[in-house]
mmCIF file of C-alpha atoms in Angstrom:
data_model
loop_
_atom_site.group_PDB
_atom_site.id
_atom_site.type_symbol
_atom_site.label_atom_id
_atom_site.label_comp_id
_atom_site.label_asym_id
_atom_site.label_seq_id
_atom_site.Cartn_x
_atom_site.Cartn_y
_atom_site.Cartn_z
ATOM 1 C CA UNK H 1 158.440 69.113 127.868
ATOM 2 C CA UNK H 2 154.858 68.854 126.573
ATOM 3 C CA UNK H 3 154.963 71.930 124.304
ATOM 4 C CA UNK H 4 151.727 72.460 122.452
ATOM 5 C CA UNK H 5 148.966 69.897 122.526
ATOM 6 C CA UNK H 6 145.849 69.962 120.400
ATOM 7 C CA UNK H 7 142.661 68.018 120.857
ATOM 8 C CA UNK H 8 140.920 66.288 119.306
ATOM 9 C CA UNK H 9 143.446 65.146 116.732
ATOM 10 C CA UNK H 10 140.713 63.824 114.451
ATOM 11 C CA UNK H 11 137.064 64.842 114.301
ATOM 12 C CA UNK H 12 134.158 64.190 111.961
ATOM 13 C CA UNK H 13 131.123 66.393 112.446
ATOM 14 C CA UNK H 14 127.951 67.280 110.623
ATOM 15 C CA UNK H 15 127.102 70.530 108.899
ATOM 16 C CA UNK H 16 125.590 73.014 111.317
ATOM 17 C CA UNK H 17 127.092 71.524 114.474
ATOM 18 C CA UNK H 18 129.273 73.502 116.841
ATOM 19 C CA UNK H 19 132.819 72.213 117.193
ATOM 20 C CA UNK H 20 135.584 73.344 119.533
ATOM 21 C CA UNK H 21 139.234 72.593 118.945
ATOM 22 C CA UNK H 22 141.400 72.864 122.029
ATOM 23 C CA UNK H 23 144.961 74.119 122.261
ATOM 24 C CA UNK H 24 147.180 74.102 125.328
ATOM 25 C CA UNK H 25 150.795 75.257 125.636
ATOM 26 C CA UNK H 26 153.148 74.746 128.559
ATOM 27 C CA UNK H 27 155.732 77.467 127.818
ATOM 28 C CA UNK H 28 153.725 80.530 128.956
ATOM 29 C CA UNK H 29 154.279 82.066 125.533
ATOM 30 C CA UNK H 30 152.563 85.409 125.032
ATOM 31 C CA UNK H 31 151.377 84.817 121.482
ATOM 32 C CA UNK H 32 149.101 82.064 120.282
ATOM 33 C CA UNK H 33 147.760 81.452 116.794
ATOM 34 C CA UNK H 34 145.309 79.339 114.856
ATOM 35 C CA UNK H 35 146.065 78.425 111.252
ATOM 36 C CA UNK H 36 144.243 76.266 108.765
ATOM 37 C CA UNK H 37 146.041 74.271 106.105
ATOM 38 C CA UNK H 38 144.433 73.625 102.736
ATOM 39 C CA UNK H 39 145.923 72.256 99.541
ATOM 40 C CA UNK H 40 147.014 75.074 97.277
ATOM 41 C CA UNK H 41 146.786 77.688 100.014
ATOM 42 C CA UNK H 42 149.514 76.710 102.409
ATOM 43 C CA UNK H 43 148.671 77.857 105.926
ATOM 44 C CA UNK H 44 146.392 80.804 106.543
ATOM 45 C CA UNK H 45 145.968 82.632 109.821
ATOM 46 C CA UNK H 46 142.490 82.467 111.347
ATOM 47 C CA UNK H 47 142.929 84.275 114.671
ATOM 48 C CA UNK H 48 145.743 85.200 116.988
ATOM 49 C CA UNK H 49 146.189 86.388 120.531
ATOM 50 C CA UNK H 50 148.902 88.579 121.996
ATOM 51 C CA UNK H 51 148.012 87.799 125.629
ATOM 52 C CA UNK H 52 145.155 86.616 127.807
ATOM 53 C CA UNK H 53 141.918 88.426 126.923
ATOM 54 C CA UNK H 54 143.472 89.950 123.782
ATOM 55 C CA UNK H 55 142.509 88.413 120.444
ATOM 56 C CA UNK H 56 142.476 89.648 116.866
ATOM 57 C CA UNK H 57 141.398 88.483 113.444
ATOM 58 C CA UNK H 58 143.748 86.993 110.921
ATOM 59 C CA UNK H 59 143.310 86.426 107.213
ATOM 60 C CA UNK H 60 140.301 84.044 107.297
ATOM 61 C CA UNK H 61 138.300 84.612 110.532
ATOM 62 C CA UNK H 62 134.738 84.223 109.250
ATOM 63 C CA UNK H 63 132.824 81.380 110.886
ATOM 64 C CA UNK H 64 135.264 81.042 113.783
ATOM 65 C CA UNK H 65 135.328 82.286 117.359
ATOM 66 C CA UNK H 66 138.238 82.267 119.810
ATOM 67 C CA UNK H 67 138.787 83.095 123.441
ATOM 68 C CA UNK H 68 141.792 83.289 125.714
ATOM 69 C CA UNK H 69 140.863 83.470 129.369
ATOM 70 C CA UNK H 70 144.171 81.847 130.408
ATOM 71 C CA UNK H 71 147.612 82.337 128.883
ATOM 72 C CA UNK H 72 148.072 78.625 128.228
ATOM 73 C CA UNK H 73 144.770 77.886 126.462
ATOM 74 C CA UNK H 74 143.430 79.125 123.140
ATOM 75 C CA UNK H 75 140.312 77.248 121.985
ATOM 76 C CA UNK H 76 138.898 77.667 118.483
ATOM 77 C CA UNK H 77 135.151 77.255 117.982
ATOM 78 C CA UNK H 78 133.296 76.702 114.754
ATOM 79 C CA UNK H 79 129.858 77.972 115.685
ATOM 80 C CA UNK H 80 128.007 76.266 112.820
ATOM 81 C CA UNK H 81 130.327 74.045 110.844
ATOM 82 C CA UNK H 82 130.273 74.112 107.049
ATOM 83 C CA UNK H 83 131.884 71.779 104.528
ATOM 84 C CA UNK H 84 134.293 74.533 103.524
ATOM 85 C CA UNK H 85 135.723 74.344 107.024
ATOM 86 C CA UNK H 86 136.979 70.822 106.397
ATOM 87 C CA UNK H 87 140.683 71.316 106.908
ATOM 88 C CA UNK H 88 143.685 70.649 109.092
ATOM 89 C CA UNK H 89 143.939 73.145 111.926
ATOM 90 C CA UNK H 90 147.208 74.041 113.587
ATOM 91 C CA UNK H 91 147.683 75.880 116.828
ATOM 92 C CA UNK H 92 150.980 77.695 117.390
ATOM 93 C CA UNK H 93 152.684 79.843 120.004
ATOM 94 C CA UNK H 94 155.684 82.124 120.369
ATOM 95 C CA UNK H 95 157.324 84.586 122.682
ATOM 96 C CA UNK H 96 156.587 88.242 122.077
ATOM 97 C CA UNK H 97 159.823 89.331 120.392
ATOM 98 C CA UNK H 98 159.750 89.878 116.661
ATOM 99 C CA UNK H 99 161.483 87.113 114.755
ATOM 100 C CA UNK H 100 161.103 84.580 117.515
ATOM 101 C CA UNK H 101 160.458 81.003 116.553
ATOM 102 C CA UNK H 102 156.806 80.030 116.278
ATOM 103 C CA UNK H 103 156.116 76.520 117.566
ATOM 104 C CA UNK H 104 153.321 74.406 116.130
ATOM 105 C CA UNK H 105 151.090 71.711 117.513
ATOM 106 C CA UNK H 106 150.557 68.433 115.669
ATOM 107 C CA UNK H 107 147.298 69.516 114.088
ATOM 108 C CA UNK H 108 143.602 68.679 114.283
ATOM 109 C CA UNK H 109 142.082 66.995 111.237
ATOM 110 C CA UNK H 110 138.456 68.159 110.922
ATOM 111 C CA UNK H 111 135.984 66.757 108.416
ATOM 112 C CA UNK H 112 132.546 68.345 108.066
ATOM 113 C CA UNK H 113 130.015 66.089 106.314
ATOM 114 C CA UNK G 1 150.822 93.450 102.274
ATOM 115 C CA UNK G 2 153.144 90.522 102.790
ATOM 116 C CA UNK G 3 153.369 87.548 100.473
ATOM 117 C CA UNK G 4 155.625 84.552 99.870
ATOM 118 C CA UNK G 5 156.051 82.719 96.589
ATOM 119 C CA UNK G 6 157.531 79.247 96.424
ATOM 120 C CA UNK G 7 158.294 76.996 93.508
ATOM 121 C CA UNK G 8 155.550 74.496 92.877
ATOM 122 C CA UNK G 9 156.109 70.844 93.542
ATOM 123 C CA UNK G 10 156.363 68.039 93.781
ATOM 124 C CA UNK G 11 160.111 68.021 93.443
ATOM 125 C CA UNK G 12 161.438 64.507 92.919
ATOM 126 C CA UNK G 13 165.142 63.808 93.407
ATOM 127 C CA UNK G 14 167.407 60.836 93.708
ATOM 128 C CA UNK G 15 169.221 60.303 96.968
ATOM 129 C CA UNK G 16 172.440 62.353 97.231
ATOM 130 C CA UNK G 17 171.236 64.904 94.672
ATOM 131 C CA UNK G 18 171.521 68.652 95.235
ATOM 132 C CA UNK G 19 168.370 70.418 96.357
ATOM 133 C CA UNK G 20 167.201 73.963 95.729
ATOM 134 C CA UNK G 21 163.728 75.183 96.605
ATOM 135 C CA UNK G 22 163.166 78.760 95.523
ATOM 136 C CA UNK G 23 161.425 81.289 97.735
ATOM 137 C CA UNK G 24 160.845 84.973 97.070
ATOM 138 C CA UNK G 25 158.902 87.451 99.142
ATOM 139 C CA UNK G 26 157.327 90.867 99.284
ATOM 140 C CA UNK G 27 157.059 92.539 102.638
ATOM 141 C CA UNK G 28 156.517 95.833 104.374
ATOM 142 C CA UNK G 29 159.322 96.697 106.725
ATOM 143 C CA UNK G 30 162.159 94.303 107.503
ATOM 144 C CA UNK G 31 160.987 90.712 107.615
ATOM 145 C CA UNK G 32 162.366 87.743 109.464
ATOM 146 C CA UNK G 33 162.459 84.694 107.188
ATOM 147 C CA UNK G 34 161.836 81.061 108.018
ATOM 148 C CA UNK G 35 161.788 77.614 106.515
ATOM 149 C CA UNK G 36 159.450 75.105 108.135
ATOM 150 C CA UNK G 37 159.250 71.388 107.346
ATOM 151 C CA UNK G 38 156.216 69.161 107.648
ATOM 152 C CA UNK G 39 156.653 65.393 107.660
ATOM 153 C CA UNK G 40 153.634 63.260 106.737
ATOM 154 C CA UNK G 41 150.903 63.378 109.374
ATOM 155 C CA UNK G 42 152.802 65.798 111.582
ATOM 156 C CA UNK G 43 152.829 69.465 112.457
ATOM 157 C CA UNK G 44 155.324 72.029 111.251
ATOM 158 C CA UNK G 45 158.848 72.162 112.625
ATOM 159 C CA UNK G 46 161.200 75.073 112.282
ATOM 160 C CA UNK G 47 164.054 74.090 109.985
ATOM 161 C CA UNK G 48 166.019 77.344 109.952
ATOM 162 C CA UNK G 49 165.591 81.088 110.105
ATOM 163 C CA UNK G 50 167.323 84.383 109.364
ATOM 164 C CA UNK G 51 166.372 87.681 110.929
ATOM 165 C CA UNK G 52 168.390 90.210 108.921
ATOM 166 C CA UNK G 53 169.873 90.711 105.480
ATOM 167 C CA UNK G 54 172.862 88.520 104.540
ATOM 168 C CA UNK G 55 172.265 86.189 107.483
ATOM 169 C CA UNK G 56 172.542 82.509 106.678
ATOM 170 C CA UNK G 57 170.337 80.045 108.497
ATOM 171 C CA UNK G 58 171.442 76.432 108.624
ATOM 172 C CA UNK G 59 170.310 73.175 110.177
ATOM 173 C CA UNK G 60 170.596 69.456 109.378
ATOM 174 C CA UNK G 61 172.609 70.200 106.236
ATOM 175 C CA UNK G 62 170.053 72.687 104.916
ATOM 176 C CA UNK G 63 171.017 76.302 104.306
ATOM 177 C CA UNK G 64 169.296 79.503 103.213
ATOM 178 C CA UNK G 65 170.670 83.032 102.875
ATOM 179 C CA UNK G 66 168.562 86.156 103.388
ATOM 180 C CA UNK G 67 169.054 88.170 100.173
ATOM 181 C CA UNK G 68 167.484 91.588 100.514
ATOM 182 C CA UNK G 69 168.551 92.751 97.050
ATOM 183 C CA UNK G 70 166.688 89.891 95.351
ATOM 184 C CA UNK G 71 164.043 89.456 98.107
ATOM 185 C CA UNK G 72 164.839 85.763 98.204
ATOM 186 C CA UNK G 73 165.478 83.020 100.754
ATOM 187 C CA UNK G 74 166.202 79.899 98.714
ATOM 188 C CA UNK G 75 166.588 76.586 100.546
ATOM 189 C CA UNK G 76 169.558 74.381 99.597
ATOM 190 C CA UNK G 77 171.028 71.062 100.618
ATOM 191 C CA UNK G 78 174.059 69.464 99.067
ATOM 192 C CA UNK G 79 173.001 65.821 99.342
ATOM 193 C CA UNK G 80 169.424 64.841 100.099
ATOM 194 C CA UNK G 81 168.330 61.650 101.809
ATOM 195 C CA UNK G 82 165.117 59.663 101.612
ATOM 196 C CA UNK G 83 164.353 60.883 105.132
ATOM 197 C CA UNK G 84 164.210 64.476 103.807
ATOM 198 C CA UNK G 85 160.974 63.690 101.970
ATOM 199 C CA UNK G 86 158.472 66.190 103.341
ATOM 200 C CA UNK G 87 156.677 69.437 102.552
ATOM 201 C CA UNK G 88 158.770 72.577 102.953
ATOM 202 C CA UNK G 89 157.230 75.966 103.700
ATOM 203 C CA UNK G 90 158.871 79.332 103.336
ATOM 204 C CA UNK G 91 157.440 81.995 105.642
ATOM 205 C CA UNK G 92 158.032 85.492 106.978
ATOM 206 C CA UNK G 93 157.035 87.783 109.809
ATOM 207 C CA UNK G 94 157.270 91.563 109.974
ATOM 208 C CA UNK G 95 157.052 93.915 112.902
ATOM 209 C CA UNK G 96 155.563 92.776 116.162
ATOM 210 C CA UNK G 97 153.098 89.985 116.637
ATOM 211 C CA UNK G 98 155.035 87.208 114.903
ATOM 212 C CA UNK G 99 152.173 86.522 112.498
ATOM 213 C CA UNK G 100 153.599 84.211 109.883
ATOM 214 C CA UNK G 101 152.800 84.601 106.199
ATOM 215 C CA UNK G 102 153.368 81.288 104.444
ATOM 216 C CA UNK G 103 154.088 80.188 100.940
ATOM 217 C CA UNK G 104 151.957 77.378 99.543
ATOM 218 C CA UNK G 105 154.563 74.729 100.326
ATOM 219 C CA UNK G 106 156.778 72.550 98.149
ATOM 220 C CA UNK G 107 156.604 68.788 98.403
ATOM 221 C CA UNK G 108 159.947 67.022 98.158
ATOM 222 C CA UNK G 109 160.186 63.337 97.306
ATOM 223 C CA UNK G 110 163.570 61.657 97.519
ATOM 224 C CA UNK G 111 163.952 58.244 95.927
ATOM 225 C CA UNK G 112 166.663 55.620 96.231
#
């Protein structure tokens, strides 16, 4: 039972570079999410997807791009990384029903220098 | 909009002490409420949840009751262990979409 896997787990990149964080889930869950975790802010939603080819902005979408061509994959791209995007990024998934458990990946630690 | 307020940490307790972490919320509609736990270097794991008023979620000795009248979902455990040291997040979802709104997290440290 692989669940949700994120890659890379750790990444250091330079300002201005493009970075893609990968997320893969094995449950065929309808919903997928990207959150970032920062001290003092808890977790904030960046983007989410209700199904393949359907994505929508969350609370803090600026500077990020997502796609979902297949149900199981939901990559997050930082088109031109900035230091303020240094954070821990969590991918998550859930079934469609309201109140269903949301399952999280182990996180991707990104440092932008 | 939706928001979740948690007590600030860190909370430091001795082993076998009683734990309460306060959580209150504001929400449109009828939220489902969750407690997630994050151990050092790991992702978030669901600890417990409640989907309607007066429901009690429980798991691993932790409990929380959905109180609509006080808009609260306080986390309690009767006797904490060192292994409970982690960051605890209160969260809610409303309507469809399962988009979680999180509190800022409360760090718990349990000492021998």
